[in-house]
mmCIF file with all atom_site columns, C-alpha atoms in Angstrom:
data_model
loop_
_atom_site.group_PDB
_atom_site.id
_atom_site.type_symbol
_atom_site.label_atom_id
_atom_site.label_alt_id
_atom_site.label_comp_id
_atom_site.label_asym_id
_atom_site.label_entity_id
_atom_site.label_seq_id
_atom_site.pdbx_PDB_ins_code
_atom_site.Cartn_x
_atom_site.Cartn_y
_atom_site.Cartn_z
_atom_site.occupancy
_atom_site.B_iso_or_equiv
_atom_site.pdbx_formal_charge
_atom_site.auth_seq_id
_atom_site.auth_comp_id
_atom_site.auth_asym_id
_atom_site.auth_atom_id
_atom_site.pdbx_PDB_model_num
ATOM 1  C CA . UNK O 1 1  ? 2.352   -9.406  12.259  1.00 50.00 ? 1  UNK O CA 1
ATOM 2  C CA . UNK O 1 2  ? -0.916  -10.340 11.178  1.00 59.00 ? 2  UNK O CA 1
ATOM 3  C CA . UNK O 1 3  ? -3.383  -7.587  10.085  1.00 68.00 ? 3  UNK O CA 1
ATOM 4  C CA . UNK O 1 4  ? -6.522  -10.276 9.505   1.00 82.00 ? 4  UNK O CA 1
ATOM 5  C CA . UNK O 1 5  ? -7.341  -8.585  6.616   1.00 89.00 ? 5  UNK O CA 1
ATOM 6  C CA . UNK O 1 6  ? -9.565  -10.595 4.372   1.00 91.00 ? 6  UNK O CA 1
ATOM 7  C CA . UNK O 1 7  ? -8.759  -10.498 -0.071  1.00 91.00 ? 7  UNK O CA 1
ATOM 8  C CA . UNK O 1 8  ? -11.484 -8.912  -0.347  1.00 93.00 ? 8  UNK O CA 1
ATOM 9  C CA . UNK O 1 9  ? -11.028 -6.104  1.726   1.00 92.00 ? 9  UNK O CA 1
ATOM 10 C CA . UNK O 1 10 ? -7.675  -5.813  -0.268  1.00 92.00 ? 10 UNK O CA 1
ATOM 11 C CA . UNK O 1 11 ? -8.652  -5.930  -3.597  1.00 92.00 ? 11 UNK O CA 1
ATOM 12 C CA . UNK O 1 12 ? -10.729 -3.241  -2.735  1.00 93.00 ? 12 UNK O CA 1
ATOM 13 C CA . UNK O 1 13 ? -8.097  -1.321  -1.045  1.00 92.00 ? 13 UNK O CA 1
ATOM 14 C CA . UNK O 1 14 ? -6.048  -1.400  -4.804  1.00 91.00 ? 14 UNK O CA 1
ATOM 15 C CA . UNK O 1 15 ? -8.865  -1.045  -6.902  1.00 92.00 ? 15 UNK O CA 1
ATOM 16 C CA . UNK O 1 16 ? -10.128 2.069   -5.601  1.00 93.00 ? 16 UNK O CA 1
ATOM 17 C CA . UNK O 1 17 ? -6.600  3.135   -3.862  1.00 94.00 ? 17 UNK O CA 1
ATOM 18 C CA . UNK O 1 18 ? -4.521  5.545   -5.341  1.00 92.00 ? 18 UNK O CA 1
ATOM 19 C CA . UNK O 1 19 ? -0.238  5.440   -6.070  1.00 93.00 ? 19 UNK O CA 1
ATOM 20 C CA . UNK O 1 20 ? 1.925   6.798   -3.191  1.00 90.00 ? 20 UNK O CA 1
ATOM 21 C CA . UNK O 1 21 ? 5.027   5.598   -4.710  1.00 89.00 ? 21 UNK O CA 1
ATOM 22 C CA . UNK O 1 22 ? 6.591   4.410   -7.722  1.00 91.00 ? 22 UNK O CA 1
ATOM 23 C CA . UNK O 1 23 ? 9.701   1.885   -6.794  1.00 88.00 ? 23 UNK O CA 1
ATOM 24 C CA . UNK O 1 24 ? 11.923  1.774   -9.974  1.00 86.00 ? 24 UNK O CA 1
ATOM 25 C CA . UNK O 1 25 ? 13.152  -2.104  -11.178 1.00 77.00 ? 25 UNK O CA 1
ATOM 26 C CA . UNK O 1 26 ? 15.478  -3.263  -8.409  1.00 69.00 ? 26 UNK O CA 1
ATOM 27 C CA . UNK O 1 27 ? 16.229  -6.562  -9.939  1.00 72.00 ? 27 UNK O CA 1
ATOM 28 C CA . UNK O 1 28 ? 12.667  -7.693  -9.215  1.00 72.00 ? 28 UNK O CA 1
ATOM 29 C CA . UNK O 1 29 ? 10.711  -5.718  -11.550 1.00 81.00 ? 29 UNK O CA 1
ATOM 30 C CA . UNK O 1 30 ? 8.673   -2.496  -11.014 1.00 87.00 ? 30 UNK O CA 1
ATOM 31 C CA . UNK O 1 31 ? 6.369   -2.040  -8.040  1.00 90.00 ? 31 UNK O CA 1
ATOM 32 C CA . UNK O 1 32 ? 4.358   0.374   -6.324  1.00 92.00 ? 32 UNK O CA 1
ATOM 33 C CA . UNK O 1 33 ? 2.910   1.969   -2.920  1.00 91.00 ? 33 UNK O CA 1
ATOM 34 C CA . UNK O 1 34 ? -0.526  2.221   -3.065  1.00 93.00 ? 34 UNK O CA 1
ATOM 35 C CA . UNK O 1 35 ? -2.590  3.339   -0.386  1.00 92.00 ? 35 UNK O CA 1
ATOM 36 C CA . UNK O 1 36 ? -6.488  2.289   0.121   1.00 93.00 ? 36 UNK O CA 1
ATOM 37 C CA . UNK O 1 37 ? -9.327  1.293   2.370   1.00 92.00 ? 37 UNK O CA 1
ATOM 38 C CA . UNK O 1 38 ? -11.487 -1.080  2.966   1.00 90.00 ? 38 UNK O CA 1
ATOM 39 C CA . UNK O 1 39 ? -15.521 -0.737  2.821   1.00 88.00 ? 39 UNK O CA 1
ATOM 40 C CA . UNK O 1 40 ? -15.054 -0.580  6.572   1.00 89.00 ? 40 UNK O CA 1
ATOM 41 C CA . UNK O 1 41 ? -12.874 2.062   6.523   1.00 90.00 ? 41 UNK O CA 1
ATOM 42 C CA . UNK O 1 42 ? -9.429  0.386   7.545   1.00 89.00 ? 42 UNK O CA 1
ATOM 43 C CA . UNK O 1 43 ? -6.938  2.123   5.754   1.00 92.00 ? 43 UNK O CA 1
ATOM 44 C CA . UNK O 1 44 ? -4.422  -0.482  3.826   1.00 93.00 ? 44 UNK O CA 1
ATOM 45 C CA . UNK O 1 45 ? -0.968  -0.232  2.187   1.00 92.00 ? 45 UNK O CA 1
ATOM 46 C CA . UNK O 1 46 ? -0.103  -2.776  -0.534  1.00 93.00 ? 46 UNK O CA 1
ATOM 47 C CA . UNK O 1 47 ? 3.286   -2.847  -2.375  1.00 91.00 ? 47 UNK O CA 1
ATOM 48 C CA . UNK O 1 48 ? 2.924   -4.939  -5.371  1.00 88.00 ? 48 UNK O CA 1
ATOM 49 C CA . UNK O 1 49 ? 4.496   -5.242  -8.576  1.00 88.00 ? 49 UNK O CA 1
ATOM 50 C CA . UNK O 1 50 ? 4.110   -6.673  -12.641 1.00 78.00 ? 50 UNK O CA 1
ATOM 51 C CA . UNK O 1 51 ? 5.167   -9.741  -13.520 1.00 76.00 ? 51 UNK O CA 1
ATOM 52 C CA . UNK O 1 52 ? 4.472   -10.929 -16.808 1.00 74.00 ? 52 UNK O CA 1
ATOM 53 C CA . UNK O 1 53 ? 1.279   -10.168 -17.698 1.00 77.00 ? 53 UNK O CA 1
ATOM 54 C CA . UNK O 1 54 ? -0.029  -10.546 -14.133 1.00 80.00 ? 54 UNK O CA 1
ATOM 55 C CA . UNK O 1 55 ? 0.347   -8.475  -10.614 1.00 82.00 ? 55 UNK O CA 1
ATOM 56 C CA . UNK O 1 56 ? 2.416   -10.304 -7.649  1.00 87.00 ? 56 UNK O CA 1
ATOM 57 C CA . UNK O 1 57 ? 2.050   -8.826  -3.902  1.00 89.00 ? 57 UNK O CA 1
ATOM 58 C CA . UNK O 1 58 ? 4.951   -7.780  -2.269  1.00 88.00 ? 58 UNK O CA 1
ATOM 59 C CA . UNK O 1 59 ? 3.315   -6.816  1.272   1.00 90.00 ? 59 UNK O CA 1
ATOM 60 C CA . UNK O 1 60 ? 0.114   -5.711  3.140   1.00 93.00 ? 60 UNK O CA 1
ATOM 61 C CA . UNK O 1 61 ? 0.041   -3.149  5.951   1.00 90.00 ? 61 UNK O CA 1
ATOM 62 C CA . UNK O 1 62 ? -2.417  -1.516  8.010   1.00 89.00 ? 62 UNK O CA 1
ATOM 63 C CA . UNK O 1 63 ? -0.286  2.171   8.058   1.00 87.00 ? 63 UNK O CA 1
ATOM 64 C CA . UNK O 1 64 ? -0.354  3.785   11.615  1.00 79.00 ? 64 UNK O CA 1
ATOM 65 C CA . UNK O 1 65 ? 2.248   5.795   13.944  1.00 75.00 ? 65 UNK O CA 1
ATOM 66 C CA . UNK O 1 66 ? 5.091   6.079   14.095  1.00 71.00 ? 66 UNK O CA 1
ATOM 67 C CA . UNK O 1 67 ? 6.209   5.992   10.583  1.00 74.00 ? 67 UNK O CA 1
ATOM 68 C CA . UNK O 1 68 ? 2.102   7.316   9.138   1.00 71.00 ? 68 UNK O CA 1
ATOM 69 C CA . UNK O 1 69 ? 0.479   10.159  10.444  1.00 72.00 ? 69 UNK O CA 1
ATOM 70 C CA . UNK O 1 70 ? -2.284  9.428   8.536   1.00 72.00 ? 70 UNK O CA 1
ATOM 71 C CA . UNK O 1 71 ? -2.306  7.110   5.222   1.00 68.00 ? 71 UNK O CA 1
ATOM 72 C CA . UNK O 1 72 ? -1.630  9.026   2.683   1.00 72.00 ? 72 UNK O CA 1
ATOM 73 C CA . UNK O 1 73 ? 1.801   11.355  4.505   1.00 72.00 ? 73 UNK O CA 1
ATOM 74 C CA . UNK O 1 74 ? 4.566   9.860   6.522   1.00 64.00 ? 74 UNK O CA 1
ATOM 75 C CA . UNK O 1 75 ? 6.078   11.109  9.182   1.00 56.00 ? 75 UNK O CA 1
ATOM 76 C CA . UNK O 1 76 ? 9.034   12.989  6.996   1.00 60.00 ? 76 UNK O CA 1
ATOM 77 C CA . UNK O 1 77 ? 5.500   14.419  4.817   1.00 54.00 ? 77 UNK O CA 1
ATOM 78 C CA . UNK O 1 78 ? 4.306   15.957  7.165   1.00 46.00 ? 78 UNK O CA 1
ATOM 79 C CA . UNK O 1 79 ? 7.420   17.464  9.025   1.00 48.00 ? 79 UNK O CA 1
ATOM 80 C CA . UNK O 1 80 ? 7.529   19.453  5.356   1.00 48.00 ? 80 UNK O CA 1
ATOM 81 C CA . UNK O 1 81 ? 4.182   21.163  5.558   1.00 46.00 ? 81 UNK O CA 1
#
């Protein structure tokens, strides 16, 4: 699936997003969840990781039903509250 999100849009989406998730090494190194938005508004999941001194992207998502209720709970989040 292609969101058509542009880089900028999602380097702004990690720079000001914060950490949902911490994924522990798994053979490929560390990454993380981190959940952000565009200056439009868009709200934009990107799991990326360290290697070496620099940051590889796993994946880009635009998070939405049915596994988000909203971007920063899932749907198992928010059956808990």
């Amino acid at each position: 699936m292609n969101d058509r999100l542009s880089v900028q849009e999602i380097e702004t989406a990690i720079v000001n997003g914060r950490i949902l998730e911490s994924y522990p090494d798994t053979g490929r190194g560390e990454s993380v969840l981190v959940a952000g938005f565009a200056d439009s508004g868009t709200p934009i999941h990107v799991v990326y990781g360290k290697r070496a001194e620099s940051g590889v992207i796993v994946t880009i998502y635009i998070p939405g039903p049915p596994k988000f209720v909203d971007p920063f709970r899932g749907v198992t989040d928010a059956r808990s509250v």
